[in-house]
Amino acid sequence: LLLYFLRSGLSVPDPRQREALMKLEASMQTGGQVVLTDAEQRLDALLFKMKQEEIRKADFPPSMHFFQARHLIDSSPIFSLMQKMPKGGALHVHDLSMVSVDWLVKNVTYRPNCYMCCTDNRSIRFIFSSRWPKALPRCSAWTLLENLRAKTVNVTDLDNSIEGNLTLFTHQDPESVYPSQDVVWDRFEQGFLALWGLVTYAPVFRDYYHEGLTQFYADNVMYLELRALLPEIYELDGSFHDTAFTLKTYQEVTTRFTDQHPDFFGARIIFTINRGVNLSVMVRAVEEAMKLQRDFPDFMAGFDMVGREDSGRPLWFFREALSLPAERGVTLPFFFHAGETDLEGTDVDQNLLDALLFNTSRIGHGFALLRHPVARDMSRKRGVAVEVCPISNQVTKLVKDLRNHPAAALMSEDHPMVISSDDPAMFGSSGLSHDFYEAFVGFGGLSSHLGTLKQLAMNSIRYSSLSPPQQEKALALWQRRWDKFISENTR
Amino acid sequence: LLLYFLRSGLSVPDPRQREALMKLEASMQTGGQVVLTDAEQRLDALLFKMKQEEIRKADFPPSMHFFQARHLIDSSPIFSLMQKMPKGGALHVHDLSMVSVDWLVKNVTYRPNCYMCCTDNRSIRFIFSSRWPKALPRCSAWTLLENLRAKTVNVTDLDNSIEGNLTLFTHQDPESVYPSQDVVWDRFEQGFLALWGLVTYAPVFRDYYHEGLTQFYADNVMYLELRALLPEIYELDGSFHDTAFTLKTYQEVTTRFTDQHPDFFGARIIFTINRGVNLSVMVRAVEEAMKLQRDFPDFMAGFDMVGREDSGRPLWFFREALSLPAERGVTLPFFFHAGETDLEGTDVDQNLLDALLFNTSRIGHGFALLRHPVARDMSRKRGVAVEVCPISNQVTKLVKDLRNHPAAALMSEDHPMVISSDDPAMFGSSGLSHDFYEAFVGFGGLSSHLGTLKQLAMNSIRYSSLSPPQQEKALALWQRRWDKFISENTR
Ligand SMILES: [Zn+2]
Ligand SMILES: [Zn+2]
């Protein structure tokens, strides 16, 4: 095999050598070395047949926009297996997009004291308040939703219209609704501003997170590393709690949920701040993060920045702030978003290298990694996993046909990676299953198999922020669930 | 630098190490090692500014469909430099799509004895004949074009409609006109059938090829390796010549053209056959190719198959035929199309590996190469260049945004490659300049530079089928033209 690089001049290919090279290549991919049990092999054969049928169809979901493909995916037998499969942990999910917006509308906006106003750029804002709230700039007068609903003939239409403001998902043509990256990011940010007032209300905050855990748990995800802005949450009288209170709330709800669900492993928090801030704000944020890391060592996982990379400041701009932990001898793991861009060669495009130079524990997205061979090598050799979020990258218009997603190449050589969903509620996806479907069918084509899925699930524990003994425990728990999944689906 | 893979725990990035890694990465790309002269550096600085402006524009041409981007590219100062730049050789161009269809309509269809009929699937067919030709099945009665034009009020409309049948280029929305790969390939094949009768008429055949050389020469291409079906060309009386006559005609016209244009280096022919044939036809084709290779050793470059890979038979199906040269101890270089697919893991998807196992001299397209690490490694280590045809891959719907073309990753690590145009007349592109623009601006972003362009041009000689002494000569000729280009554009 080592001789395969030599040109053999006037010779005919040896079928055994060909077979060996094909096997070599197959063994190089994610999960290529996984040895399957007999039962697993039976399920794998079934999956292969399902994929062959999926590829034969005129509409191949991974090549379509997720908004148009979702109903096809939902009816796919592969997807139904993805849902049942224990997928391990979700390592790249944001706090304010964990819960399907349907729940926000049907549950949260029906609670008492909920006010709404309409902004002059056609978005909406909410607030819970015991008194009539003060008007917001560039917004209509507040209405009590209860009153508005009482006056409205078609409440379903009203609720649908509210829901449309809280998510990017649409049944219209996504190309027309979101013609450019600028438009989609603008709508994305407006969506977060719209749900901000709903979710940061203390009683809702607790319930929202609990509901988020419930939804991921229902999708057979057993662990979560949540990127959280840790907003100062408010009470009905307009008073605010501090950041530590927010973190403590997360911890309490997590403990309660884990107690209720012994086969759920838990959650940890990655504190995030928007990259649009200036250096001094970033310095304070890093200081706050170090403090939280010290006070909640078991629950805090580390620090990251959020917001559109292309319009924000590059990591290197914040180097003074990001150097503080090392300078002070304090451990603050980083989990930087990097390479979520197609602006090759710009300052922002250096984020991948800089994230690695700042010893990031993982890379959020890493969409540009293929164009950066040095960063790619570092990520591989250091075992810094890429958090791949296929649907997110498609919705934000980095790639159209998911077969061309760079992770397809990374998966063909078992680059350290995990699959995640970024902002499932914004994209109308659920837990991890839709993204697992896209990765398995879109990136892998007919080449990926049950071993690939097994490896991806195990990667989500191996590349988590959990300590080695915790990883052992999590892996044992996952294995029990996996064995159950295999036996239940190979009868 | 060698230590950069070690995690450095609690340390702050060293700006000099960062700088060194950025330089290392920049030096790894295609052209990254090219040392630029002072004059070249001045032009490079200009190019960089032009690119920055191109990226700032709302409509970034490489992210758009070429049909919609062409007018933007044509007015770009970068494109105007691409046109003037000596680009070396075009190594992946097909015989029947060398000449802009405008010339076919305005020149060829105005010649006497030109008949046209309309097929029942809304395409057209042509024939030159001294008598009224026999009706074709599934086609209307023949009309003499001269008569039709005399009866037609708006001849421009008629000519435009003919032209529309000979090319895929359209001013309508390409997504609506070509909603799927199946549709675009069907229209593609109909286009070739339409121009077949025009181009295979002996006098036109000579003129067509001469015009093709003229157009590539005008685009500052100095050498051509033409994939040619070597059709049996016909005379006005309906008689046919043999394949050797066709090849001889190519050779004569090439010699005449090269004599007329001393700074044009020449052309060679890669004999091609459609991959839709059965094994015995393929055996005969390979035998014919060996014979032609023996009889025209200086002019024949080798053998290849054409037609849509996804719907044709895989290379391995033809292994008996393709093994004949080696078995008989005869040299017949292969230049296989391979990996022009997104059907990962299918039989066709093995073409990349098989092309390499059959010692292909280059790989046509290699679009799927990133998903095949073993084939990728073999291609790299053996110096088997990929012939990258960006516009072609976009038009046939393998990729939408050319920044996501796999060649962007290949270019970031100087994978052996050349840029070519495949079927420029079908795509409405000219020579190599449009494809060079897409590669330079789209694949390279702000990272690629004048050294990249220089290397790509030199690659087209280095990876050509020319013998080493011929390559020396060609390179010397190219260098003279390059120096002139630099001095003329840095005044
Ligand atoms: Zn994210
Ligand atoms: Zn071709």
Coordinates of C-alpha atoms in Angstrom, one line a residue, chain B residues 93-421:
Chain B
V93 CA -11.3 22.4 -23.8
H94 CA -13.7 20.4 -26.0
D95 CA -13.6 20.5 -29.8
L96 CA -17.2 21.6 -30.4
S97 CA -17.3 24.4 -28.0
M98 CA -14.2 26.4 -28.8
V99 CA -15.8 29.1 -30.9
S100 CA -18.4 31.6 -29.7
V101 CA -21.8 30.6 -31.1
D102 CA -22.2 34.1 -32.5
W103 CA -19.6 33.2 -35.1
L104 CA -21.5 30.0 -36.0
V105 CA -24.7 31.9 -36.6
K106 CA -23.3 35.0 -38.3
N107 CA -20.8 33.2 -40.4
V108 CA -21.6 29.5 -40.8
T109 CA -25.3 29.5 -41.1
Y110 CA -25.1 32.2 -43.7
R111 CA -23.1 30.0 -46.0
P112 CA -24.9 28.4 -49.0
N113 CA -26.6 25.0 -48.9
C114 CA -27.3 25.2 -45.2
Y115 CA -30.5 23.4 -44.2
M116 CA -32.2 23.4 -40.8
C117 CA -35.0 21.4 -39.2
C118 CA -36.7 21.5 -35.8
T119 CA -36.8 18.5 -33.6
D120 CA -39.9 17.5 -31.7
N121 CA -38.2 18.3 -28.4
R122 CA -37.7 21.9 -29.5
S123 CA -34.0 21.7 -30.6
I124 CA -32.7 22.2 -34.1
R125 CA -30.5 20.3 -36.5
F126 CA -28.4 21.4 -39.5
I127 CA -26.9 19.9 -42.6
F128 CA -25.0 21.2 -45.6
S129 CA -26.0 19.4 -48.8
S130 CA -25.9 19.8 -52.5
R131 CA -29.3 18.1 -52.8
W132 CA -32.4 18.4 -50.7
P133 CA -31.5 16.2 -47.7
K134 CA -33.4 13.2 -46.5
A135 CA -35.8 13.9 -43.6
L136 CA -34.5 13.1 -40.1
P137 CA -36.7 11.1 -37.7
R138 CA -38.5 13.2 -35.0
C139 CA -37.6 16.3 -36.9
S140 CA -39.6 18.7 -39.1
A141 CA -39.0 18.9 -42.9
W142 CA -35.7 20.5 -43.8
T143 CA -35.7 24.2 -44.8
L144 CA -33.0 25.9 -46.7
L145 CA -31.9 28.6 -44.3
E146 CA -31.4 31.1 -47.2
N147 CA -35.1 30.6 -48.1
L148 CA -36.3 30.9 -44.6
R149 CA -34.4 34.1 -44.0
A150 CA -35.8 35.6 -47.2
K151 CA -39.3 34.9 -45.9
T152 CA -38.7 36.1 -42.4
V153 CA -39.5 39.6 -41.3
N154 CA -37.2 39.8 -38.3
V155 CA -34.1 38.0 -39.2
T156 CA -32.4 39.1 -36.0
D157 CA -35.0 37.3 -34.0
L158 CA -34.5 34.2 -36.0
D159 CA -30.7 34.4 -35.6
N160 CA -31.0 34.9 -31.9
S161 CA -33.3 31.9 -31.6
I162 CA -30.8 29.8 -33.5
E163 CA -28.0 31.1 -31.3
G164 CA -30.1 30.2 -28.1
N165 CA -30.1 26.6 -29.3
L166 CA -26.4 26.4 -29.6
T167 CA -25.4 27.6 -26.1
L168 CA -26.6 27.3 -22.5
F169 CA -26.0 31.0 -21.9
T170 CA -29.2 33.0 -21.3
H171 CA -30.2 36.4 -20.1
Q172 CA -33.2 34.9 -18.2
D173 CA -32.9 33.6 -14.7
P174 CA -30.6 30.6 -14.9
E175 CA -32.2 29.0 -11.8
S176 CA -35.6 28.9 -13.6
V177 CA -34.3 27.9 -17.0
Y178 CA -32.1 25.1 -15.6
P179 CA -33.8 23.9 -12.4
S180 CA -31.8 20.7 -12.1
Q181 CA -28.6 18.9 -13.2
D182 CA -30.8 16.7 -15.4
V183 CA -32.2 19.7 -17.3
V184 CA -28.9 21.4 -17.8
W185 CA -27.2 18.2 -19.1
D186 CA -30.1 17.5 -21.4
R187 CA -29.9 21.1 -22.9
F188 CA -26.1 20.7 -23.1
E189 CA -26.4 17.5 -25.1
Q190 CA -29.1 19.0 -27.4
G191 CA -26.8 22.0 -28.0
F192 CA -24.0 19.7 -29.3
L193 CA -26.5 17.8 -31.5
A194 CA -27.7 21.1 -32.9
L195 CA -24.2 22.3 -33.9
W196 CA -23.0 18.9 -35.0
G197 CA -24.2 19.3 -38.6
L198 CA -22.7 22.7 -38.9
V199 CA -19.3 22.0 -37.6
T200 CA -18.6 18.5 -39.1
Y201 CA -19.0 19.9 -42.6
A202 CA -15.5 19.7 -44.0
P203 CA -15.0 23.4 -45.1
V204 CA -16.6 24.7 -41.9
F205 CA -14.7 22.2 -39.8
R206 CA -11.4 23.7 -40.9
D207 CA -12.6 27.3 -40.5
Y208 CA -14.2 26.5 -37.1
Y209 CA -11.0 25.2 -35.7
H210 CA -9.0 28.0 -37.2
E211 CA -11.5 30.5 -35.6
G212 CA -11.2 28.6 -32.3
L213 CA -7.4 29.0 -32.3
T214 CA -7.9 32.7 -33.3
Q215 CA -10.2 33.3 -30.3
F216 CA -8.0 31.6 -27.8
Y217 CA -5.0 33.4 -29.2
A218 CA -6.8 36.7 -28.9
D219 CA -7.4 35.8 -25.3
N220 CA -3.7 35.4 -24.8
V221 CA -3.6 31.7 -24.7
M222 CA -0.6 30.3 -26.5
Y223 CA -1.2 26.5 -26.4
L224 CA -4.1 24.2 -26.5
E225 CA -4.8 20.5 -25.7
L226 CA -8.1 19.9 -27.4
R227 CA -10.3 17.0 -26.4
A228 CA -11.7 16.0 -29.8
L229 CA -14.3 13.4 -30.8
L230 CA -12.6 13.3 -34.2
P231 CA -15.9 12.9 -36.0
E232 CA -16.0 11.7 -39.6
I233 CA -16.4 15.0 -41.4
Y234 CA -18.6 15.2 -44.5
E235 CA -18.6 16.9 -47.8
L236 CA -21.5 18.6 -49.7
D237 CA -22.2 15.4 -51.6
G238 CA -22.8 13.5 -48.4
S239 CA -19.5 11.6 -48.5
F240 CA -17.5 11.1 -45.3
H241 CA -13.8 11.2 -44.5
D242 CA -12.2 8.9 -41.9
T243 CA -11.0 9.7 -38.5
A244 CA -7.3 10.1 -39.6
F245 CA -8.4 12.7 -42.1
T246 CA -10.0 14.7 -39.2
L247 CA -6.9 14.4 -37.2
K248 CA -4.8 15.4 -40.2
T249 CA -7.0 18.4 -40.7
Y250 CA -6.5 19.5 -37.1
Q251 CA -2.7 19.1 -37.6
E252 CA -2.7 21.1 -40.9
V253 CA -4.7 24.0 -39.5
T254 CA -2.6 24.1 -36.4
T255 CA 0.6 24.2 -38.4
R256 CA -0.8 27.0 -40.6
F257 CA -1.9 29.0 -37.6
T258 CA 1.4 28.6 -35.7
D259 CA 3.2 29.6 -38.9
Q260 CA 1.1 32.8 -39.1
H261 CA 1.5 33.5 -35.3
P262 CA 5.0 32.8 -34.1
D263 CA 4.1 33.6 -30.5
F264 CA 1.5 30.9 -30.6
F265 CA 3.1 27.6 -29.5
G266 CA 0.7 25.0 -31.0
A267 CA -1.9 22.5 -30.1
R268 CA -2.3 18.8 -29.4
I269 CA -5.3 16.5 -29.6
I270 CA -6.8 14.2 -26.9
F271 CA -9.0 11.7 -28.7
T272 CA -12.3 11.3 -26.9
I273 CA -15.3 9.0 -27.0
N274 CA -18.6 9.2 -25.3
R275 CA -18.7 7.1 -22.1
G276 CA -22.2 6.0 -23.0
V277 CA -20.9 3.3 -25.4
N278 CA -20.7 -0.4 -24.6
L279 CA -17.5 -2.4 -23.9
S280 CA -16.8 -3.6 -27.4
V281 CA -17.2 -0.1 -28.9
M282 CA -14.8 1.1 -26.2
V283 CA -12.3 -1.6 -27.1
R284 CA -12.4 -0.5 -30.8
A285 CA -12.0 3.2 -29.7
V286 CA -8.9 2.4 -27.7
E287 CA -7.5 0.4 -30.5
E288 CA -8.1 3.3 -32.9
A289 CA -6.5 5.7 -30.3
M290 CA -3.4 3.5 -30.2
K291 CA -3.2 3.5 -34.0
L292 CA -3.6 7.3 -34.1
Q293 CA -1.1 7.7 -31.3
R294 CA 1.4 5.7 -33.4
D295 CA 0.7 7.5 -36.6
F296 CA 0.6 11.1 -35.1
P297 CA 3.0 10.8 -32.2
D298 CA 3.8 14.5 -32.1
F299 CA 0.2 15.7 -32.5
M300 CA -1.8 13.2 -30.5
A301 CA -1.6 13.6 -26.8
G302 CA -3.8 10.7 -25.7
F303 CA -7.2 9.5 -24.9
D304 CA -10.3 10.4 -22.7
M305 CA -14.0 9.8 -22.4
V306 CA -16.7 12.5 -22.5
G307 CA -20.3 12.9 -21.5
R308 CA -22.0 13.2 -18.1
E309 CA -20.2 11.0 -15.6
D310 CA -23.3 10.4 -13.4
S311 CA -25.3 8.9 -16.2
G312 CA -22.4 7.1 -18.0
R313 CA -20.5 4.0 -17.1
P314 CA -17.7 4.2 -14.6
L315 CA -14.1 3.8 -15.8
W316 CA -13.8 0.5 -14.1
F317 CA -16.6 -0.9 -16.3
F318 CA -14.2 -0.3 -19.2
R319 CA -11.1 -1.8 -17.5
E320 CA -10.5 -4.4 -20.2
A321 CA -10.5 -1.8 -22.9
L322 CA -8.3 0.6 -20.9
S323 CA -5.8 -2.1 -20.1
L324 CA -5.1 -2.9 -23.8
P325 CA -2.3 -0.4 -24.2
A326 CA -0.4 -1.6 -21.2
E327 CA -1.0 -5.2 -22.2
R328 CA 0.3 -4.6 -25.7
G329 CA 3.2 -2.5 -24.5
V330 CA 1.9 0.5 -26.3
T331 CA 2.0 4.0 -24.9
L332 CA -1.4 5.8 -24.8
P333 CA -1.5 8.6 -22.3
F334 CA -4.9 9.0 -20.5
F335 CA -6.5 12.3 -19.6
F336 CA -9.6 11.1 -17.8
H337 CA -12.5 13.2 -16.7
A338 CA -13.1 12.0 -13.2
G339 CA -14.9 13.2 -10.1
E340 CA -17.3 15.5 -11.9
T341 CA -20.0 14.4 -9.6
D342 CA -21.6 14.9 -6.2
L343 CA -22.9 11.4 -5.9
E344 CA -20.4 10.4 -3.1
G345 CA -19.9 6.8 -2.6
T346 CA -21.5 5.5 -5.8
D347 CA -19.7 3.5 -8.5
V348 CA -19.1 6.6 -10.6
D349 CA -17.5 8.3 -7.6
Q350 CA -14.7 5.7 -7.8
N351 CA -13.6 7.2 -11.2
L352 CA -11.0 9.4 -9.4
L353 CA -9.2 6.5 -7.9
D354 CA -9.5 4.4 -11.1
A355 CA -8.2 7.2 -13.3
L356 CA -5.1 7.3 -11.1
L357 CA -4.8 3.6 -11.1
F358 CA -4.8 3.7 -14.9
N359 CA -2.0 6.2 -14.7
T360 CA -4.0 9.2 -16.0
S361 CA -1.7 12.1 -16.9
R362 CA -4.2 14.7 -15.6
I363 CA -7.7 14.6 -14.0
G364 CA -10.5 16.4 -15.8
H365 CA -12.4 18.4 -13.1
G366 CA -11.7 16.3 -10.0
F367 CA -14.6 18.1 -8.3
A368 CA -15.0 15.3 -5.8
L369 CA -11.3 15.1 -5.0
L370 CA -11.6 16.7 -1.5
R371 CA -13.9 13.8 -0.4
H372 CA -11.3 11.2 -1.5
P373 CA -8.2 11.6 0.6
V374 CA -6.3 8.7 -0.9
A375 CA -6.9 9.9 -4.5
R376 CA -6.1 13.4 -3.4
D377 CA -2.8 12.3 -2.0
M378 CA -1.9 10.2 -5.1
S379 CA -2.7 13.1 -7.3
R380 CA -0.5 15.4 -5.3
K381 CA 2.4 13.1 -4.8
R382 CA 2.4 11.8 -8.4
G383 CA 2.0 15.4 -9.7
V384 CA -1.2 14.5 -11.6
A385 CA -2.8 17.9 -12.1
V386 CA -6.4 18.6 -11.7
E387 CA -7.9 20.6 -14.6
V388 CA -10.2 23.0 -12.8
C389 CA -13.1 24.5 -14.8
P390 CA -14.9 26.8 -12.4
I391 CA -17.6 28.1 -14.7
S392 CA -18.4 24.7 -16.1
N393 CA -18.9 23.3 -12.6
Q394 CA -21.2 26.2 -11.7
V395 CA -23.3 25.9 -14.9
T396 CA -23.7 22.2 -14.4
K397 CA -24.9 22.9 -10.9
L398 CA -22.2 21.2 -8.9
V399 CA -21.6 24.4 -6.9
K400 CA -23.3 27.7 -6.6
D401 CA -21.0 30.1 -4.9
L402 CA -17.6 29.6 -6.4
R403 CA -15.9 30.5 -3.1
N404 CA -17.1 27.0 -2.1
H405 CA -15.5 25.3 -5.1
P406 CA -13.2 22.5 -3.8
A407 CA -10.3 24.1 -5.8
A408 CA -10.3 26.9 -3.3
A409 CA -9.0 24.4 -0.8
L410 CA -6.7 22.8 -3.3
M411 CA -5.2 26.2 -4.2
S412 CA -4.6 27.0 -0.6
E413 CA -2.0 24.2 -0.5
D414 CA -0.6 24.3 -4.1
H415 CA -2.2 21.1 -5.2
P416 CA -1.1 20.4 -8.8
M417 CA -3.8 22.2 -10.9
V418 CA -4.5 24.2 -14.1
I419 CA -7.4 26.4 -14.9
S420 CA -9.5 25.7 -17.9
S421 CA -12.8 26.5 -19.6

